[in-house]
PDB file of C-alpha atoms and ligand atoms in Angstrom:
ATOM      1  CA  UNK A  16      97.252 171.575  77.320  1.00  0.00           C
ATOM      2  CA  UNK A  17      98.553 171.776  80.896  1.00  0.00           C
ATOM      3  CA  UNK A  18      96.215 172.747  83.714  1.00  0.00           C
ATOM      4  CA  UNK A  19      96.380 176.394  84.824  1.00  0.00           C
ATOM      5  CA  UNK A  20      98.403 177.079  88.006  1.00  0.00           C
ATOM      6  CA  UNK A  21      97.489 180.189  90.022  1.00  0.00           C
ATOM      7  CA  UNK A  22     100.523 181.651  91.773  1.00  0.00           C
ATOM      8  CA  UNK A  23     101.442 184.161  94.441  1.00  0.00           C
ATOM      9  CA  UNK A  24     105.016 185.478  94.502  1.00  0.00           C
ATOM     10  CA  UNK A  25     106.486 186.849  97.737  1.00  0.00           C
ATOM     11  CA  UNK A  26     109.457 189.169  97.244  1.00  0.00           C
ATOM     12  CA  UNK A  27     108.758 190.254  93.616  1.00  0.00           C
ATOM     13  CA  UNK A  28     111.197 193.207  93.678  1.00  0.00           C
ATOM     14  CA  UNK A  29     114.157 191.082  94.823  1.00  0.00           C
ATOM     15  CA  UNK A  30     116.899 189.611  92.627  1.00  0.00           C
ATOM     16  CA  UNK A  31     115.175 186.231  92.535  1.00  0.00           C
ATOM     17  CA  UNK A  32     111.615 187.560  92.748  1.00  0.00           C
ATOM     18  CA  UNK A  33     112.041 189.614  89.556  1.00  0.00           C
ATOM     19  CA  UNK A  34     113.152 186.521  87.627  1.00  0.00           C
ATOM     20  CA  UNK A  35     110.279 184.501  89.092  1.00  0.00           C
ATOM     21  CA  UNK A  36     107.772 187.160  87.940  1.00  0.00           C
ATOM     22  CA  UNK A  37     109.287 186.914  84.451  1.00  0.00           C
ATOM     23  CA  UNK A  38     109.093 183.108  84.554  1.00  0.00           C
ATOM     24  CA  UNK A  39     105.408 183.165  85.506  1.00  0.00           C
ATOM     25  CA  UNK A  40     104.673 185.832  82.893  1.00  0.00           C
ATOM     26  CA  UNK A  41     106.375 183.774  80.173  1.00  0.00           C
ATOM     27  CA  UNK A  42     104.864 180.378  81.119  1.00  0.00           C
ATOM     28  CA  UNK A  43     101.572 179.790  79.366  1.00  0.00           C
ATOM     29  CA  UNK A  44      99.805 177.794  82.081  1.00  0.00           C
ATOM     30  CA  UNK A  45     101.085 179.911  85.025  1.00  0.00           C
ATOM     31  CA  UNK A  46      98.924 182.836  86.186  1.00  0.00           C
ATOM     32  CA  UNK A  47     100.161 185.381  88.716  1.00  0.00           C
ATOM     33  CA  UNK A  48      97.186 186.166  90.946  1.00  0.00           C
ATOM     34  CA  UNK A  49      98.924 188.296  93.618  1.00  0.00           C
ATOM     35  CA  UNK A  50     102.281 189.412  94.986  1.00  0.00           C
ATOM     36  CA  UNK A  51     103.408 189.923  98.571  1.00  0.00           C
ATOM     37  CA  UNK A  52     105.918 192.718  98.971  1.00  0.00           C
ATOM     38  CA  UNK A  53     107.138 194.460 102.119  1.00  0.00           C
ATOM     39  CA  UNK A  54     106.218 197.733 100.346  1.00  0.00           C
ATOM     40  CA  UNK A  55     103.608 198.827  97.749  1.00  0.00           C
ATOM     41  CA  UNK A  56     100.488 197.541  99.514  1.00  0.00           C
ATOM     42  CA  UNK A  57      97.337 198.184  97.464  1.00  0.00           C
ATOM     43  CA  UNK A  58      99.097 198.738  94.133  1.00  0.00           C
ATOM     44  CA  UNK A  59      98.924 196.549  91.045  1.00  0.00           C
ATOM     45  CA  UNK A  60     102.127 194.691  90.141  1.00  0.00           C
ATOM     46  CA  UNK A  61     102.382 196.513  86.774  1.00  0.00           C
ATOM     47  CA  UNK A  62     102.735 199.830  88.690  1.00  0.00           C
ATOM     48  CA  UNK A  63     106.058 198.714  90.247  1.00  0.00           C
ATOM     49  CA  UNK A  64     109.214 199.802  88.366  1.00  0.00           C
ATOM     50  CA  UNK A  65     110.486 197.202  85.888  1.00  0.00           C
ATOM     51  CA  UNK A  66     107.516 194.849  86.265  1.00  0.00           C
ATOM     52  CA  UNK A  67     105.653 193.337  83.298  1.00  0.00           C
ATOM     53  CA  UNK A  68     102.136 194.501  82.499  1.00  0.00           C
ATOM     54  CA  UNK A  69     100.382 192.135  84.949  1.00  0.00           C
ATOM     55  CA  UNK A  70      97.216 193.051  86.803  1.00  0.00           C
ATOM     56  CA  UNK A  71      97.847 191.364  90.138  1.00  0.00           C
ATOM     57  CA  UNK A  72      97.190 193.010  93.509  1.00  0.00           C
ATOM     58  CA  UNK A  73     100.147 193.650  95.822  1.00  0.00           C
ATOM     59  CA  UNK A  74      99.782 192.949  99.559  1.00  0.00           C
ATOM     60  CA  UNK A  75     102.254 193.760 102.315  1.00  0.00           C
ATOM     61  CA  UNK A  76     100.798 191.031 104.517  1.00  0.00           C
ATOM     62  CA  UNK A  77     100.793 187.332 103.596  1.00  0.00           C
ATOM     63  CA  UNK A  78      97.828 186.406 105.800  1.00  0.00           C
ATOM     64  CA  UNK A  79      95.529 189.015 104.210  1.00  0.00           C
ATOM     65  CA  UNK A  80      96.682 187.960 100.747  1.00  0.00           C
ATOM     66  CA  UNK A  81      95.937 184.289 101.422  1.00  0.00           C
ATOM     67  CA  UNK A  82      92.521 185.164 102.870  1.00  0.00           C
ATOM     68  CA  UNK A  83      91.527 187.297  99.873  1.00  0.00           C
ATOM     69  CA  UNK A  84      93.077 185.497  96.896  1.00  0.00           C
ATOM     70  CA  UNK A  85      92.439 181.986  95.511  1.00  0.00           C
ATOM     71  CA  UNK A  86      95.817 180.439  94.682  1.00  0.00           C
ATOM     72  CA  UNK A  87      97.380 177.018  94.116  1.00  0.00           C
ATOM     73  CA  UNK A  88     101.062 177.746  94.809  1.00  0.00           C
ATOM     74  CA  UNK A  89     103.120 180.327  96.711  1.00  0.00           C
ATOM     75  CA  UNK A  90     106.672 181.018  95.513  1.00  0.00           C
ATOM     76  CA  UNK A  91     108.638 182.562  98.387  1.00  0.00           C
ATOM     77  CA  UNK A  92     111.908 184.404  97.734  1.00  0.00           C
ATOM     78  CA  UNK A  93     112.227 186.749 100.693  1.00  0.00           C
ATOM     79  CA  UNK A  94     114.250 186.510 103.912  1.00  0.00           C
ATOM     80  CA  UNK A  95     114.855 183.592 106.289  1.00  0.00           C
ATOM     81  CA  UNK A  96     112.448 184.988 108.892  1.00  0.00           C
ATOM     82  CA  UNK A  97     109.656 185.901 106.439  1.00  0.00           C
ATOM     83  CA  UNK A  98     110.093 182.667 104.450  1.00  0.00           C
ATOM     84  CA  UNK A  99     109.350 180.434 107.444  1.00  0.00           C
ATOM     85  CA  UNK A 100     106.301 182.475 108.435  1.00  0.00           C
ATOM     86  CA  UNK A 101     104.995 182.530 104.853  1.00  0.00           C
ATOM     87  CA  UNK A 102     105.427 178.779 104.432  1.00  0.00           C
ATOM     88  CA  UNK A 103     103.426 178.095 107.572  1.00  0.00           C
ATOM     89  CA  UNK A 104     100.640 180.520 106.607  1.00  0.00           C
ATOM     90  CA  UNK A 105     100.428 179.011 103.122  1.00  0.00           C
ATOM     91  CA  UNK A 106      99.941 175.526 104.613  1.00  0.00           C
ATOM     92  CA  UNK A 107      97.216 176.921 106.892  1.00  0.00           C
ATOM     93  CA  UNK A 108      95.392 178.257 103.805  1.00  0.00           C
ATOM     94  CA  UNK A 109      95.879 175.117 101.679  1.00  0.00           C
ATOM     95  CA  UNK A 110      98.245 176.860  99.275  1.00  0.00           C
ATOM     96  CA  UNK A 111     101.309 174.795  98.319  1.00  0.00           C
ATOM     97  CA  UNK A 112     104.589 176.568  99.134  1.00  0.00           C
ATOM     98  CA  UNK A 113     107.668 176.474  96.871  1.00  0.00           C
ATOM     99  CA  UNK A 114     110.345 178.124  98.979  1.00  0.00           C
ATOM    100  CA  UNK A 115     113.741 179.152  97.658  1.00  0.00           C
ATOM    101  CA  UNK A 116     114.435 181.339 100.651  1.00  0.00           C
ATOM    102  CA  UNK A 117     117.334 179.961 102.690  1.00  0.00           C
ATOM    103  CA  UNK A 118     117.955 179.847 106.449  1.00  0.00           C
ATOM    104  CA  UNK A 119     115.836 176.784 107.312  1.00  0.00           C
ATOM    105  CA  UNK A 120     117.294 174.514 110.009  1.00  0.00           C
ATOM    106  CA  UNK A 121     116.753 170.736 110.121  1.00  0.00           C
ATOM    107  CA  UNK A 122     114.284 171.234 112.957  1.00  0.00           C
ATOM    108  CA  UNK A 123     112.323 173.857 110.923  1.00  0.00           C
ATOM    109  CA  UNK A 124     112.112 171.356 108.059  1.00  0.00           C
ATOM    110  CA  UNK A 125     110.987 168.539 110.380  1.00  0.00           C
ATOM    111  CA  UNK A 126     108.284 170.662 112.019  1.00  0.00           C
ATOM    112  CA  UNK A 127     106.979 172.027 108.712  1.00  0.00           C
ATOM    113  CA  UNK A 128     106.999 168.566 107.101  1.00  0.00           C
ATOM    114  CA  UNK A 129     104.813 167.272 109.944  1.00  0.00           C
ATOM    115  CA  UNK A 130     102.401 170.126 109.326  1.00  0.00           C
ATOM    116  CA  UNK A 131     102.299 169.527 105.542  1.00  0.00           C
ATOM    117  CA  UNK A 132     101.591 165.826 106.127  1.00  0.00           C
ATOM    118  CA  UNK A 133      98.905 166.591 108.669  1.00  0.00           C
ATOM    119  CA  UNK A 134      97.200 168.896 106.127  1.00  0.00           C
ATOM    120  CA  UNK A 135      98.000 166.466 103.267  1.00  0.00           C
ATOM    121  CA  UNK A 136      99.416 169.134 101.002  1.00  0.00           C
ATOM    122  CA  UNK A 137     102.707 169.425  99.167  1.00  0.00           C
ATOM    123  CA  UNK A 138     105.534 171.832  99.943  1.00  0.00           C
ATOM    124  CA  UNK A 139     109.046 172.200  98.518  1.00  0.00           C
ATOM    125  CA  UNK A 140     111.968 173.906 100.234  1.00  0.00           C
ATOM    126  CA  UNK A 141     114.936 174.058  97.862  1.00  0.00           C
ATOM    127  CA  UNK A 142     118.159 175.724  99.040  1.00  0.00           C
ATOM    128  CA  UNK A 143     119.284 175.784  95.403  1.00  0.00           C
ATOM    129  CA  UNK A 144     117.161 175.587  92.231  1.00  0.00           C
ATOM    130  CA  UNK A 145     120.098 175.398  89.773  1.00  0.00           C
ATOM    131  CA  UNK A 146     120.401 171.946  88.184  1.00  0.00           C
ATOM    132  CA  UNK A 147     124.204 172.265  88.080  1.00  0.00           C
ATOM    133  CA  UNK A 148     124.306 172.982  91.812  1.00  0.00           C
ATOM    134  CA  UNK A 149     122.223 169.877  92.519  1.00  0.00           C
ATOM    135  CA  UNK A 150     124.687 167.816  90.469  1.00  0.00           C
ATOM    136  CA  UNK A 151     127.599 169.420  92.344  1.00  0.00           C
ATOM    137  CA  UNK A 152     126.001 168.260  95.608  1.00  0.00           C
ATOM    138  CA  UNK A 153     125.266 164.756  94.292  1.00  0.00           C
ATOM    139  CA  UNK A 154     128.798 164.368  92.855  1.00  0.00           C
ATOM    140  CA  UNK A 155     130.191 165.550  96.205  1.00  0.00           C
ATOM    141  CA  UNK A 156     128.150 162.910  97.995  1.00  0.00           C
ATOM    142  CA  UNK A 157     129.556 160.268  95.602  1.00  0.00           C
ATOM    143  CA  UNK A 158     133.131 161.502  96.127  1.00  0.00           C
ATOM    144  CA  UNK A 159     132.729 161.479  99.926  1.00  0.00           C
ATOM    145  CA  UNK A 160     132.586 157.661  99.871  1.00  0.00           C
ATOM    146  CA  UNK A 161     136.202 157.686  98.717  1.00  0.00           C
ATOM    147  CA  UNK A 162     137.545 160.871 100.347  1.00  0.00           C
ATOM    148  CA  UNK A 163     136.753 161.494 104.015  1.00  0.00           C
ATOM    149  CA  UNK A 164     138.533 164.853 104.197  1.00  0.00           C
ATOM    150  CA  UNK A 165     136.538 167.704 102.711  1.00  0.00           C
ATOM    151  CA  UNK A 166     136.034 171.446 103.113  1.00  0.00           C
ATOM    152  CA  UNK A 167     133.423 173.678 101.477  1.00  0.00           C
ATOM    153  CA  UNK A 168     134.114 177.157 100.104  1.00  0.00           C
ATOM    154  CA  UNK A 169     130.972 179.114  99.196  1.00  0.00           C
ATOM    155  CA  UNK A 170     131.191 182.537  97.525  1.00  0.00           C
ATOM    156  CA  UNK A 171     128.289 184.945  97.107  1.00  0.00           C
ATOM    157  CA  UNK A 172     127.378 188.570  96.356  1.00  0.00           C
ATOM    158  CA  UNK A 173     127.661 190.952  99.310  1.00  0.00           C
ATOM    159  CA  UNK A 174     123.882 191.561  99.606  1.00  0.00           C
ATOM    160  CA  UNK A 175     123.354 188.049 100.982  1.00  0.00           C
ATOM    161  CA  UNK A 176     121.901 188.008 104.504  1.00  0.00           C
ATOM    162  CA  UNK A 177     122.684 184.457 105.624  1.00  0.00           C
ATOM    163  CA  UNK A 178     126.026 182.700 106.091  1.00  0.00           C
ATOM    164  CA  UNK A 179     126.814 179.981 105.425  1.00  0.00           C
ATOM    165  CA  UNK A 180     124.621 179.562 102.340  1.00  0.00           C
ATOM    166  CA  UNK A 181     121.744 177.090 102.348  1.00  0.00           C
ATOM    167  CA  UNK A 182     123.534 175.201  99.580  1.00  0.00           C
ATOM    168  CA  UNK A 183     126.702 174.772 101.650  1.00  0.00           C
ATOM    169  CA  UNK A 184     124.701 173.439 104.594  1.00  0.00           C
ATOM    170  CA  UNK A 185     122.739 171.066 102.375  1.00  0.00           C
ATOM    171  CA  UNK A 186     126.005 169.866 100.759  1.00  0.00           C
ATOM    172  CA  UNK A 187     127.461 169.146 104.196  1.00  0.00           C
ATOM    173  CA  UNK A 188     124.400 167.190 105.270  1.00  0.00           C
ATOM    174  CA  UNK A 189     124.356 165.136 102.028  1.00  0.00           C
ATOM    175  CA  UNK A 190     128.056 164.327 102.523  1.00  0.00           C
ATOM    176  CA  UNK A 191     127.443 163.431 106.160  1.00  0.00           C
ATOM    177  CA  UNK A 192     124.823 160.872 105.084  1.00  0.00           C
ATOM    178  CA  UNK A 193     127.657 158.742 103.653  1.00  0.00           C
ATOM    179  CA  UNK A 194     130.758 159.902 105.539  1.00  0.00           C
ATOM    180  CA  UNK A 195     131.576 158.660 109.042  1.00  0.00           C
ATOM    181  CA  UNK A 196     132.296 161.561 111.398  1.00  0.00           C
ATOM    182  CA  UNK A 197     135.885 162.703 111.196  1.00  0.00           C
ATOM    183  CA  UNK A 198     137.641 165.526 113.048  1.00  0.00           C
ATOM    184  CA  UNK A 199     139.791 167.017 110.324  1.00  0.00           C
ATOM    185  CA  UNK A 200     143.073 168.893 110.470  1.00  0.00           C
ATOM    186  CA  UNK A 201     145.814 168.541 113.087  1.00  0.00           C
ATOM    187  CA  UNK A 202     144.500 167.165 116.411  1.00  0.00           C
ATOM    188  CA  UNK A 203     146.231 170.048 118.186  1.00  0.00           C
ATOM    189  CA  UNK A 204     145.167 172.697 115.663  1.00  0.00           C
ATOM    190  CA  UNK A 205     144.561 176.093 117.315  1.00  0.00           C
ATOM    191  CA  UNK A 206     142.605 178.959 115.759  1.00  0.00           C
ATOM    192  CA  UNK A 207     144.832 181.988 116.346  1.00  0.00           C
ATOM    193  CA  UNK A 208     142.239 184.201 114.661  1.00  0.00           C
ATOM    194  CA  UNK A 209     138.605 183.376 115.515  1.00  0.00           C
ATOM    195  CA  UNK A 210     136.822 182.161 112.370  1.00  0.00           C
ATOM    196  CA  UNK A 211     140.019 181.342 110.472  1.00  0.00           C
ATOM    197  CA  UNK A 212     138.892 177.718 110.047  1.00  0.00           C
ATOM    198  CA  UNK A 213     135.356 178.750 109.090  1.00  0.00           C
ATOM    199  CA  UNK A 214     132.137 177.291 110.547  1.00  0.00           C
ATOM    200  CA  UNK A 215     131.679 173.576 111.180  1.00  0.00           C
ATOM    201  CA  UNK A 216     128.768 171.238 110.369  1.00  0.00           C
ATOM    202  CA  UNK A 217     129.415 167.822 111.954  1.00  0.00           C
ATOM    203  CA  UNK A 218     133.143 168.080 111.301  1.00  0.00           C
ATOM    204  CA  UNK A 219     132.929 169.676 107.832  1.00  0.00           C
ATOM    205  CA  UNK A 220     134.414 173.170 107.662  1.00  0.00           C
ATOM    206  CA  UNK A 221     132.493 175.772 105.625  1.00  0.00           C
ATOM    207  CA  UNK A 222     134.117 179.046 104.528  1.00  0.00           C
ATOM    208  CA  UNK A 223     131.923 181.937 103.330  1.00  0.00           C
ATOM    209  CA  UNK A 224     133.183 184.684 101.003  1.00  0.00           C
ATOM    210  CA  UNK A 225     131.038 187.790 100.292  1.00  0.00           C
ATOM    211  CA  UNK A 226     132.115 190.151  97.491  1.00  0.00           C
ATOM    212  CA  UNK A 227     130.467 192.483  94.981  1.00  0.00           C
ATOM    213  CA  UNK A 228     130.759 190.991  91.487  1.00  0.00           C
ATOM    214  CA  UNK A 229     129.973 187.455  92.655  1.00  0.00           C
ATOM    215  CA  UNK A 230     126.560 185.801  92.165  1.00  0.00           C
ATOM    216  CA  UNK A 231     126.560 182.259  93.656  1.00  0.00           C
ATOM    217  CA  UNK A 232     129.552 179.902  93.562  1.00  0.00           C
ATOM    218  CA  UNK A 233     130.723 176.883  95.531  1.00  0.00           C
ATOM    219  CA  UNK A 234     133.761 174.630  95.634  1.00  0.00           C
ATOM    220  CA  UNK A 235     133.765 171.317  97.469  1.00  0.00           C
ATOM    221  CA  UNK A 236     137.416 170.398  97.979  1.00  0.00           C
ATOM    222  CA  UNK A 237     138.370 166.813  98.857  1.00  0.00           C
ATOM    223  CA  UNK A 238     141.878 165.846  99.976  1.00  0.00           C
ATOM    224  CA  UNK A 239     143.602 162.444  99.965  1.00  0.00           C
ATOM    225  CA  UNK A 240     147.159 161.191  99.960  1.00  0.00           C
ATOM    226  CA  UNK A 241     148.982 163.043  97.199  1.00  0.00           C
ATOM    227  CA  UNK A 242     145.802 164.326  95.538  1.00  0.00           C
ATOM    228  CA  UNK A 243     142.879 166.722  95.784  1.00  0.00           C
ATOM    229  CA  UNK A 244     139.546 166.741  93.979  1.00  0.00           C
ATOM    230  CA  UNK A 245     137.606 169.991  93.516  1.00  0.00           C
ATOM    231  CA  UNK A 246     133.942 169.995  92.469  1.00  0.00           C
ATOM    232  CA  UNK A 247     132.799 173.508  91.557  1.00  0.00           C
ATOM    233  CA  UNK A 248     129.554 175.119  90.464  1.00  0.00           C
ATOM    234  CA  UNK A 249     128.954 178.714  89.339  1.00  0.00           C
ATOM    235  CA  UNK A 250     125.652 180.529  88.867  1.00  0.00           C
ATOM    236  CA  UNK A 251     126.441 183.518  86.638  1.00  0.00           C
ATOM    237  CA  UNK A 252     122.946 184.986  86.924  1.00  0.00           C
ATOM    238  CA  UNK A 253     119.559 184.307  88.535  1.00  0.00           C
ATOM    239  CA  UNK A 254     118.089 182.878  85.320  1.00  0.00           C
ATOM    240  CA  UNK A 255     120.097 179.761  86.196  1.00  0.00           C
ATOM    241  CA  UNK A 256     117.603 179.045  88.986  1.00  0.00           C
ATOM    242  CA  UNK A 257     114.375 179.398  86.979  1.00  0.00           C
ATOM    243  CA  UNK A 258     114.054 175.949  85.321  1.00  0.00           C
ATOM    244  CA  UNK A 259     114.257 174.529  88.858  1.00  0.00           C
ATOM    245  CA  UNK A 260     111.564 176.916  90.113  1.00  0.00           C
ATOM    246  CA  UNK A 261     109.283 175.825  87.231  1.00  0.00           C
ATOM    247  CA  UNK A 262     109.914 172.148  87.973  1.00  0.00           C
ATOM    248  CA  UNK A 263     109.169 172.712  91.670  1.00  0.00           C
ATOM    249  CA  UNK A 264     105.874 174.508  90.941  1.00  0.00           C
ATOM    250  CA  UNK A 265     104.743 171.679  88.669  1.00  0.00           C
ATOM    251  CA  UNK A 266     105.872 168.964  91.094  1.00  0.00           C
ATOM    252  CA  UNK A 267     104.462 170.426  94.310  1.00  0.00           C
ATOM    253  CA  UNK A 268     100.929 169.932  92.996  1.00  0.00           C
ATOM    254  CA  UNK A 269     101.446 166.138  93.105  1.00  0.00           C
ATOM    255  CA  UNK A 270     102.905 165.984  96.655  1.00  0.00           C
ATOM    256  CA  UNK A 271     101.360 165.405 100.069  1.00  0.00           C
ATOM    257  CA  UNK A 272     104.479 166.079 102.125  1.00  0.00           C
ATOM    258  CA  UNK A 273     107.312 168.595 102.361  1.00  0.00           C
ATOM    259  CA  UNK A 274     110.284 167.808 100.129  1.00  0.00           C
ATOM    260  CA  UNK A 275     113.622 169.379 101.115  1.00  0.00           C
ATOM    261  CA  UNK A 276     115.939 169.724  98.122  1.00  0.00           C
ATOM    262  CA  UNK A 277     115.335 169.721  94.383  1.00  0.00           C
ATOM    263  CA  UNK A 278     117.349 166.478  94.025  1.00  0.00           C
ATOM    264  CA  UNK A 279     114.336 164.643  95.449  1.00  0.00           C
ATOM    265  CA  UNK A 280     112.065 165.635  92.543  1.00  0.00           C
ATOM    266  CA  UNK A 281     114.560 165.565  89.652  1.00  0.00           C
ATOM    267  CA  UNK A 282     114.183 162.548  87.357  1.00  0.00           C
TER     268      UNK A 282
HETATM  269  N1  NDP B 403     116.916 178.473  96.221  1.00  0.00           N
HETATM  270  C1  NDP B 403     117.648 179.136  95.350  1.00  0.00           C
HETATM  271  O1  NDP B 403     118.031 178.618  94.281  1.00  0.00           O
HETATM  272  C2  NDP B 403     118.030 180.530  95.646  1.00  0.00           C
HETATM  273  C3  NDP B 403     117.698 181.060  96.837  1.00  0.00           C
HETATM  274  N2  NDP B 403     118.004 182.346  97.135  1.00  0.00           N
HETATM  275  C4  NDP B 403     117.494 182.837  98.403  1.00  0.00           C
HETATM  276  O2  NDP B 403     116.309 183.560  98.127  1.00  0.00           O
HETATM  277  C5  NDP B 403     116.153 184.622  99.047  1.00  0.00           C
HETATM  278  C6  NDP B 403     116.023 185.934  98.295  1.00  0.00           C
HETATM  279  O3  NDP B 403     117.243 186.204  97.623  1.00  0.00           O
HETATM  280  P1  NDP B 403     117.415 187.538  96.738  1.00  0.00           P
HETATM  281  O4  NDP B 403     116.337 187.625  95.741  1.00  0.00           O
HETATM  282  O5  NDP B 403     118.825 187.564  96.300  1.00  0.00           O
HETATM  283  O6  NDP B 403     117.207 188.647  97.883  1.00  0.00           O
HETATM  284  P2  NDP B 403     116.751 190.159  97.708  1.00  0.00           P
HETATM  285  O7  NDP B 403     117.166 190.866  98.960  1.00  0.00           O
HETATM  286  O8  NDP B 403     117.187 190.692  96.400  1.00  0.00           O
HETATM  287  O9  NDP B 403     115.144 190.068  97.684  1.00  0.00           O
HETATM  288  C7  NDP B 403     114.335 189.780  98.780  1.00  0.00           C
HETATM  289  C8  NDP B 403     113.025 190.531  98.583  1.00  0.00           C
HETATM  290  O10 NDP B 403     112.105 190.120  99.585  1.00  0.00           O
HETATM  291  C9  NDP B 403     111.438 191.269 100.085  1.00  0.00           C
HETATM  292  N3  NDP B 403     110.928 190.997 101.418  1.00  0.00           N
HETATM  293  C10 NDP B 403     111.596 190.947 102.599  1.00  0.00           C
HETATM  294  N4  NDP B 403     110.756 190.655 103.607  1.00  0.00           N
HETATM  295  C11 NDP B 403     109.532 190.500 103.039  1.00  0.00           C
HETATM  296  C12 NDP B 403     108.233 190.202 103.551  1.00  0.00           C
HETATM  297  N5  NDP B 403     108.031 189.997 104.859  1.00  0.00           N
HETATM  298  N6  NDP B 403     107.202 190.137 102.681  1.00  0.00           N
HETATM  299  C13 NDP B 403     107.382 190.336 101.377  1.00  0.00           C
HETATM  300  N7  NDP B 403     108.587 190.660 100.819  1.00  0.00           N
HETATM  301  C14 NDP B 403     109.648 190.718 101.640  1.00  0.00           C
HETATM  302  C15 NDP B 403     112.520 192.341 100.078  1.00  0.00           C
HETATM  303  O11 NDP B 403     111.949 193.626 100.131  1.00  0.00           O
HETATM  304  P3  NDP B 403     112.787 194.833 100.877  1.00  0.00           P
HETATM  305  O12 NDP B 403     114.017 195.006 100.068  1.00  0.00           O
HETATM  306  O13 NDP B 403     111.844 195.987 100.843  1.00  0.00           O
HETATM  307  O14 NDP B 403     113.072 194.336 102.262  1.00  0.00           O
HETATM  308  C16 NDP B 403     113.179 192.048  98.729  1.00  0.00           C
HETATM  309  O15 NDP B 403     112.502 192.702  97.677  1.00  0.00           O
HETATM  310  C17 NDP B 403     117.379 184.530  99.985  1.00  0.00           C
HETATM  311  O16 NDP B 403     117.017 183.792 101.123  1.00  0.00           O
HETATM  312  C18 NDP B 403     118.391 183.752  99.156  1.00  0.00           C
HETATM  313  O17 NDP B 403     119.316 183.056  99.958  1.00  0.00           O
HETATM  314  C19 NDP B 403     118.656 183.131  96.253  1.00  0.00           C
HETATM  315  C20 NDP B 403     119.061 182.646  95.049  1.00  0.00           C
HETATM  316  C21 NDP B 403     118.804 181.296  94.650  1.00  0.00           C
HETATM  317  O1  LIG B 404     121.453 184.316  98.240  1.00  0.00           O
HETATM  318  C1  LIG B 404     121.785 183.813  97.144  1.00  0.00           C
HETATM  319  O2  LIG B 404     122.121 184.500  96.176  1.00  0.00           O
HETATM  320  C2  LIG B 404     121.727 182.357  97.003  1.00  0.00           C
HETATM  321  N1  LIG B 404     121.240 181.652  97.975  1.00  0.00           N
HETATM  322  C3  LIG B 404     121.077 180.252  98.008  1.00  0.00           C
HETATM  323  C4  LIG B 404     121.912 179.663  99.123  1.00  0.00           C
HETATM  324  O3  LIG B 404     121.977 180.240 100.221  1.00  0.00           O
HETATM  325  O4  LIG B 404     122.464 178.576  98.941  1.00  0.00           O
HETATM  326  C5  LIG B 404     121.261 179.600  96.665  1.00  0.00           C
HETATM  327  C6  LIG B 404     122.329 180.213  95.825  1.00  0.00           C
HETATM  328  O5  LIG B 404     123.557 179.879  96.372  1.00  0.00           O
HETATM  329  C7  LIG B 404     122.149 181.728  95.723  1.00  0.00           C
END
């Protein structure tokens, strides 16, 4: 039998939070001990609409929650600003953070990794928990050895706060690990409409589409002489992310540093 893992979920009413609550409820050795929600302070989780029958106190403040509740792991699925604050507070209270919230910069990751190492506790920040998305990024990194010209098109639902997506930024940085810098397009290219060429991460253009009806989709398009290669991933629903969340919760217990990206813990 696996050892019991006591969890806090931040953002339980959100698209991802709801699925994470279900995951914890359905996993035998996971126990939800509290939730942190921007609303509903003082209630029990089961009192919130659509929640399973779980007796776990709801806090609107992470610090109070961490002071009052004994937990092993925090799953954070909130907003970029809250996610960073929650991760830091969790480290301060010796609770291991598993953060799916996007919006972390390289310097945030560096600073938080130093803190995790200083405290000798594990943390995982994963811009995408879907196994297929991790493979899309890895295949893109492989392809970048052979194709230097590449653009990223990421497409998401219109409730998303951050652009570009965390996945698109992570894809660009994985590609840049193997691709020498290249200024793409015509040397005299001129943007007649600001933003027409998208955003740029070290020479890689990223284009963000936001539409109702979409969930989470990305195409990495490579171009070479007389050919293109498109590597595409689609998440059709948020259940696609949950096996990755489970893997991260189980893996973070063994770590003593901050790991950025699920690819670093997948076998
Ligand atoms: N890593 C991955 O695989 C994935 C990551 N994501 C990321 O996860 C995050 C959440 O996405 P999603 O579920 O779609 O977003 P939602 O907007 O649906 O949910 C966010 C939830 O967090 C709550 N919240 C906001 N601030 C706080 C706070 N300070 N304390 C507690 N709760 C708070 C919101 O409450 P209220 O509405 O009242 O503000 C809301 O219920 C985003 O950053 C997104 O990019 C999404 C999908 C996959
Ligand atoms: O907000 C979302 O929905 C998603 N966010 C993550 C990102 O920014 O990459 C992961 C996935 O794309 C869904």
